[in-house]
């Protein structure tokens, strides 16, 4: 399955949550620096993810966050491992760490393969939009109905709707390939398409 930019920000929301100081303070399955974000053996490309408050016209862009901390680019995940924990001023004080500021725009590093190549293998479902796509913040589990998609196969491309996709974000990230083309959508900047293997697709 291939996800495109409108759905991709939600794909990484659980990673953002679990790398934050709030999750660590509340003991909500926080990911610590040095831990991997891929569940199981990685077969795809490694994730690199940043909080970027400097993106032009991004929804999360501002000179300062609500507590007055200047915006910046912060590498949260680098090559599949947590590089830093982000923290608002409040939770940084609780944990005795440096405040990095609230998480801003999600920036994900692009990959090596063009989008067309990610769609080239026969029988690939490209999802443009879900009716609702909201992975669990703690577990990363999700189930979502396809509102608009395209099935790419040997006979051409056919629009589809309905059916459901389910899986786990961290398992999917272990088998993810990121397009070399970049897209910007609201508070997301990163690959225009991401191919994920091992998800359960029914009824589409």
JSON list of N, CA and C in Angstrom, two decimals, residues 151-183:
[
{"chain": "A", "resi": 151, "resn": "UNK", "atom": "N", "xyz": [-6.21, 1.70, -7.43]},
{"chain": "A", "resi": 151, "resn": "UNK", "atom": "CA", "xyz": [-5.56, 0.40, -7.52]},
{"chain": "A", "resi": 151, "resn": "UNK", "atom": "C", "xyz": [-4.76, 0.36, -8.80]},
{"chain": "A", "resi": 152, "resn": "UNK", "atom": "N", "xyz": [-3.44, 0.23, -8.65]},
{"chain": "A", "resi": 152, "resn": "UNK", "atom": "CA", "xyz": [-2.54, 0.20, -9.80]},
{"chain": "A", "resi": 152, "resn": "UNK", "atom": "C", "xyz": [-2.20, -1.25, -10.11]},
{"chain": "A", "resi": 153, "resn": "UNK", "atom": "N", "xyz": [-2.49, -1.68, -11.32]},
{"chain": "A", "resi": 153, "resn": "UNK", "atom": "CA", "xyz": [-2.22, -3.06, -11.70]},
{"chain": "A", "resi": 153, "resn": "UNK", "atom": "C", "xyz": [-1.82, -3.16, -13.15]},
{"chain": "A", "resi": 154, "resn": "UNK", "atom": "N", "xyz": [-1.58, -4.38, -13.63]},
{"chain": "A", "resi": 154, "resn": "UNK", "atom": "CA", "xyz": [-1.17, -4.59, -15.02]},
{"chain": "A", "resi": 154, "resn": "UNK", "atom": "C", "xyz": [-2.16, -4.03, -16.03]},
{"chain": "A", "resi": 155, "resn": "UNK", "atom": "N", "xyz": [-3.45, -4.01, -15.66]},
{"chain": "A", "resi": 155, "resn": "UNK", "atom": "CA", "xyz": [-4.47, -3.51, -16.59]},
{"chain": "A", "resi": 155, "resn": "UNK", "atom": "C", "xyz": [-4.70, -2.02, -16.53]},
{"chain": "A", "resi": 156, "resn": "UNK", "atom": "N", "xyz": [-3.94, -1.32, -15.71]},
{"chain": "A", "resi": 156, "resn": "UNK", "atom": "CA", "xyz": [-4.10, 0.12, -15.59]},
{"chain": "A", "resi": 156, "resn": "UNK", "atom": "C", "xyz": [-4.43, 0.53, -14.17]},
{"chain": "A", "resi": 157, "resn": "UNK", "atom": "N", "xyz": [-4.97, 1.73, -14.04]},
{"chain": "A", "resi": 157, "resn": "UNK", "atom": "CA", "xyz": [-5.29, 2.30, -12.73]},
{"chain": "A", "resi": 157, "resn": "UNK", "atom": "C", "xyz": [-6.80, 2.47, -12.60]},
{"chain": "A", "resi": 158, "resn": "UNK", "atom": "N", "xyz": [-7.34, 1.97, -11.49]},
{"chain": "A", "resi": 158, "resn": "UNK", "atom": "CA", "xyz": [-8.78, 2.00, -11.25]},
{"chain": "A", "resi": 158, "resn": "UNK", "atom": "C", "xyz": [-9.06, 2.72, -9.94]},
{"chain": "A", "resi": 159, "resn": "UNK", "atom": "N", "xyz": [-9.96, 3.72, -9.93]},
{"chain": "A", "resi": 159, "resn": "UNK", "atom": "CA", "xyz": [-10.30, 4.37, -8.66]},
{"chain": "A", "resi": 159, "resn": "UNK", "atom": "C", "xyz": [-11.11, 3.44, -7.77]},
{"chain": "A", "resi": 160, "resn": "UNK", "atom": "N", "xyz": [-10.87, 3.50, -6.47]},
{"chain": "A", "resi": 160, "resn": "UNK", "atom": "CA", "xyz": [-11.60, 2.65, -5.52]},
{"chain": "A", "resi": 160, "resn": "UNK", "atom": "C", "xyz": [-12.00, 3.47, -4.31]},
{"chain": "A", "resi": 161, "resn": "UNK", "atom": "N", "xyz": [-13.04, 3.02, -3.62]},
{"chain": "A", "resi": 161, "resn": "UNK", "atom": "CA", "xyz": [-13.42, 3.60, -2.34]},
{"chain": "A", "resi": 161, "resn": "UNK", "atom": "C", "xyz": [-14.05, 2.51, -1.49]},
{"chain": "A", "resi": 162, "resn": "UNK", "atom": "N", "xyz": [-14.08, 2.74, -0.18]},
{"chain": "A", "resi": 162, "resn": "UNK", "atom": "CA", "xyz": [-14.56, 1.71, 0.73]},
{"chain": "A", "resi": 162, "resn": "UNK", "atom": "C", "xyz": [-13.46, 0.73, 1.04]},
{"chain": "A", "resi": 163, "resn": "UNK", "atom": "N", "xyz": [-13.79, -0.29, 1.80]},
{"chain": "A", "resi": 163, "resn": "UNK", "atom": "CA", "xyz": [-12.77, -1.22, 2.26]},
{"chain": "A", "resi": 163, "resn": "UNK", "atom": "C", "xyz": [-12.01, -0.61, 3.42]},
{"chain": "A", "resi": 164, "resn": "UNK", "atom": "N", "xyz": [-11.21, -1.41, 4.06]},
{"chain": "A", "resi": 164, "resn": "UNK", "atom": "CA", "xyz": [-10.49, -0.94, 5.24]},
{"chain": "A", "resi": 164, "resn": "UNK", "atom": "C", "xyz": [-9.04, -1.38, 5.21]},
{"chain": "A", "resi": 165, "resn": "UNK", "atom": "N", "xyz": [-8.23, -0.61, 5.90]},
{"chain": "A", "resi": 165, "resn": "UNK", "atom": "CA", "xyz": [-6.80, -0.90, 6.06]},
{"chain": "A", "resi": 165, "resn": "UNK", "atom": "C", "xyz": [-6.50, -0.91, 7.55]},
{"chain": "A", "resi": 166, "resn": "UNK", "atom": "N", "xyz": [-5.80, -1.93, 8.02]},
{"chain": "A", "resi": 166, "resn": "UNK", "atom": "CA", "xyz": [-5.45, -1.99, 9.44]},
{"chain": "A", "resi": 166, "resn": "UNK", "atom": "C", "xyz": [-4.03, -2.47, 9.59]},
{"chain": "A", "resi": 167, "resn": "UNK", "atom": "N", "xyz": [-3.43, -2.14, 10.73]},
{"chain": "A", "resi": 167, "resn": "UNK", "atom": "CA", "xyz": [-2.06, -2.55, 11.00]},
{"chain": "A", "resi": 167, "resn": "UNK", "atom": "C", "xyz": [-1.50, -1.81, 12.19]},
{"chain": "A", "resi": 168, "resn": "UNK", "atom": "N", "xyz": [-0.19, -1.75, 12.25]},
{"chain": "A", "resi": 168, "resn": "UNK", "atom": "CA", "xyz": [0.52, -1.07, 13.33]},
{"chain": "A", "resi": 168, "resn": "UNK", "atom": "C", "xyz": [1.59, -0.18, 12.73]},
{"chain": "A", "resi": 169, "resn": "UNK", "atom": "N", "xyz": [1.63, 1.05, 13.18]},
{"chain": "A", "resi": 169, "resn": "UNK", "atom": "CA", "xyz": [2.58, 2.03, 12.64]},
{"chain": "A", "resi": 169, "resn": "UNK", "atom": "C", "xyz": [4.01, 1.54, 12.74]},
{"chain": "A", "resi": 170, "resn": "UNK", "atom": "N", "xyz": [4.41, 0.99, 13.88]},
{"chain": "A", "resi": 170, "resn": "UNK", "atom": "CA", "xyz": [5.82, 0.65, 14.12]},
{"chain": "A", "resi": 170, "resn": "UNK", "atom": "C", "xyz": [6.23, -0.59, 13.32]},
{"chain": "A", "resi": 171, "resn": "UNK", "atom": "N", "xyz": [5.30, -1.51, 13.11]},
{"chain": "A", "resi": 171, "resn": "UNK", "atom": "CA", "xyz": [5.58, -2.64, 12.24]},
{"chain": "A", "resi": 171, "resn": "UNK", "atom": "C", "xyz": [5.67, -2.18, 10.79]},
{"chain": "A", "resi": 172, "resn": "UNK", "atom": "N", "xyz": [4.78, -1.27, 10.40]},
{"chain": "A", "resi": 172, "resn": "UNK", "atom": "CA", "xyz": [4.80, -0.76, 9.03]},
{"chain": "A", "resi": 172, "resn": "UNK", "atom": "C", "xyz": [6.07, 0.03, 8.73]},
{"chain": "A", "resi": 173, "resn": "UNK", "atom": "N", "xyz": [6.56, 0.79, 9.72]},
{"chain": "A", "resi": 173, "resn": "UNK", "atom": "CA", "xyz": [7.78, 1.58, 9.50]},
{"chain": "A", "resi": 173, "resn": "UNK", "atom": "C", "xyz": [9.01, 0.71, 9.29]},
{"chain": "A", "resi": 174, "resn": "UNK", "atom": "N", "xyz": [8.96, -0.53, 9.75]},
{"chain": "A", "resi": 174, "resn": "UNK", "atom": "CA", "xyz": [10.08, -1.44, 9.52]},
{"chain": "A", "resi": 174, "resn": "UNK", "atom": "C", "xyz": [10.14, -1.89, 8.06]},
{"chain": "A", "resi": 175, "resn": "UNK", "atom": "N", "xyz": [9.03, -1.70, 7.33]},
{"chain": "A", "resi": 175, "resn": "UNK", "atom": "CA", "xyz": [8.98, -2.10, 5.93]},
{"chain": "A", "resi": 175, "resn": "UNK", "atom": "C", "xyz": [8.43, -0.95, 5.10]},
{"chain": "A", "resi": 176, "resn": "UNK", "atom": "N", "xyz": [9.05, 0.20, 5.26]},
{"chain": "A", "resi": 176, "resn": "UNK", "atom": "CA", "xyz": [8.59, 1.42, 4.58]},
{"chain": "A", "resi": 176, "resn": "UNK", "atom": "C", "xyz": [9.65, 1.90, 3.59]},
{"chain": "A", "resi": 177, "resn": "UNK", "atom": "N", "xyz": [9.15, 2.41, 2.46]},
{"chain": "A", "resi": 177, "resn": "UNK", "atom": "CA", "xyz": [10.01, 3.03, 1.45]},
{"chain": "A", "resi": 177, "resn": "UNK", "atom": "C", "xyz": [9.45, 4.41, 1.15]},
{"chain": "A", "resi": 178, "resn": "UNK", "atom": "N", "xyz": [10.33, 5.40, 1.13]},
{"chain": "A", "resi": 178, "resn": "UNK", "atom": "CA", "xyz": [9.93, 6.80, 1.01]},
{"chain": "A", "resi": 178, "resn": "UNK", "atom": "C", "xyz": [10.29, 7.34, -0.38]},
{"chain": "A", "resi": 179, "resn": "UNK", "atom": "N", "xyz": [9.37, 8.07, -0.99]},
{"chain": "A", "resi": 179, "resn": "UNK", "atom": "CA", "xyz": [9.63, 8.61, -2.32]},
{"chain": "A", "resi": 179, "resn": "UNK", "atom": "C", "xyz": [10.70, 9.70, -2.26]},
{"chain": "A", "resi": 180, "resn": "UNK", "atom": "N", "xyz": [11.38, 9.89, -3.38]},
{"chain": "A", "resi": 180, "resn": "UNK", "atom": "CA", "xyz": [12.39, 10.95, -3.45]},
{"chain": "A", "resi": 180, "resn": "UNK", "atom": "C", "xyz": [11.74, 12.32, -3.66]},
{"chain": "A", "resi": 181, "resn": "UNK", "atom": "N", "xyz": [10.50, 12.34, -4.15]},
{"chain": "A", "resi": 181, "resn": "UNK", "atom": "CA", "xyz": [9.79, 13.60, -4.33]},
{"chain": "A", "resi": 181, "resn": "UNK", "atom": "C", "xyz": [9.25, 14.08, -2.98]},
{"chain": "A", "resi": 182, "resn": "UNK", "atom": "N", "xyz": [9.31, 15.37, -2.76]},
{"chain": "A", "resi": 182, "resn": "UNK", "atom": "CA", "xyz": [8.86, 15.95, -1.49]},
{"chain": "A", "resi": 182, "resn": "UNK", "atom": "C", "xyz": [7.53, 16.67, -1.70]},
{"chain": "A", "resi": 183, "resn": "UNK", "atom": "N", "xyz": [6.70, 16.66, -0.66]},
{"chain": "A", "resi": 183, "resn": "UNK", "atom": "CA", "xyz": [5.42, 17.37, -0.68]},
{"chain": "A", "resi": 183, "resn": "UNK", "atom": "C", "xyz": [5.22, 18.07, 0.65]}
]
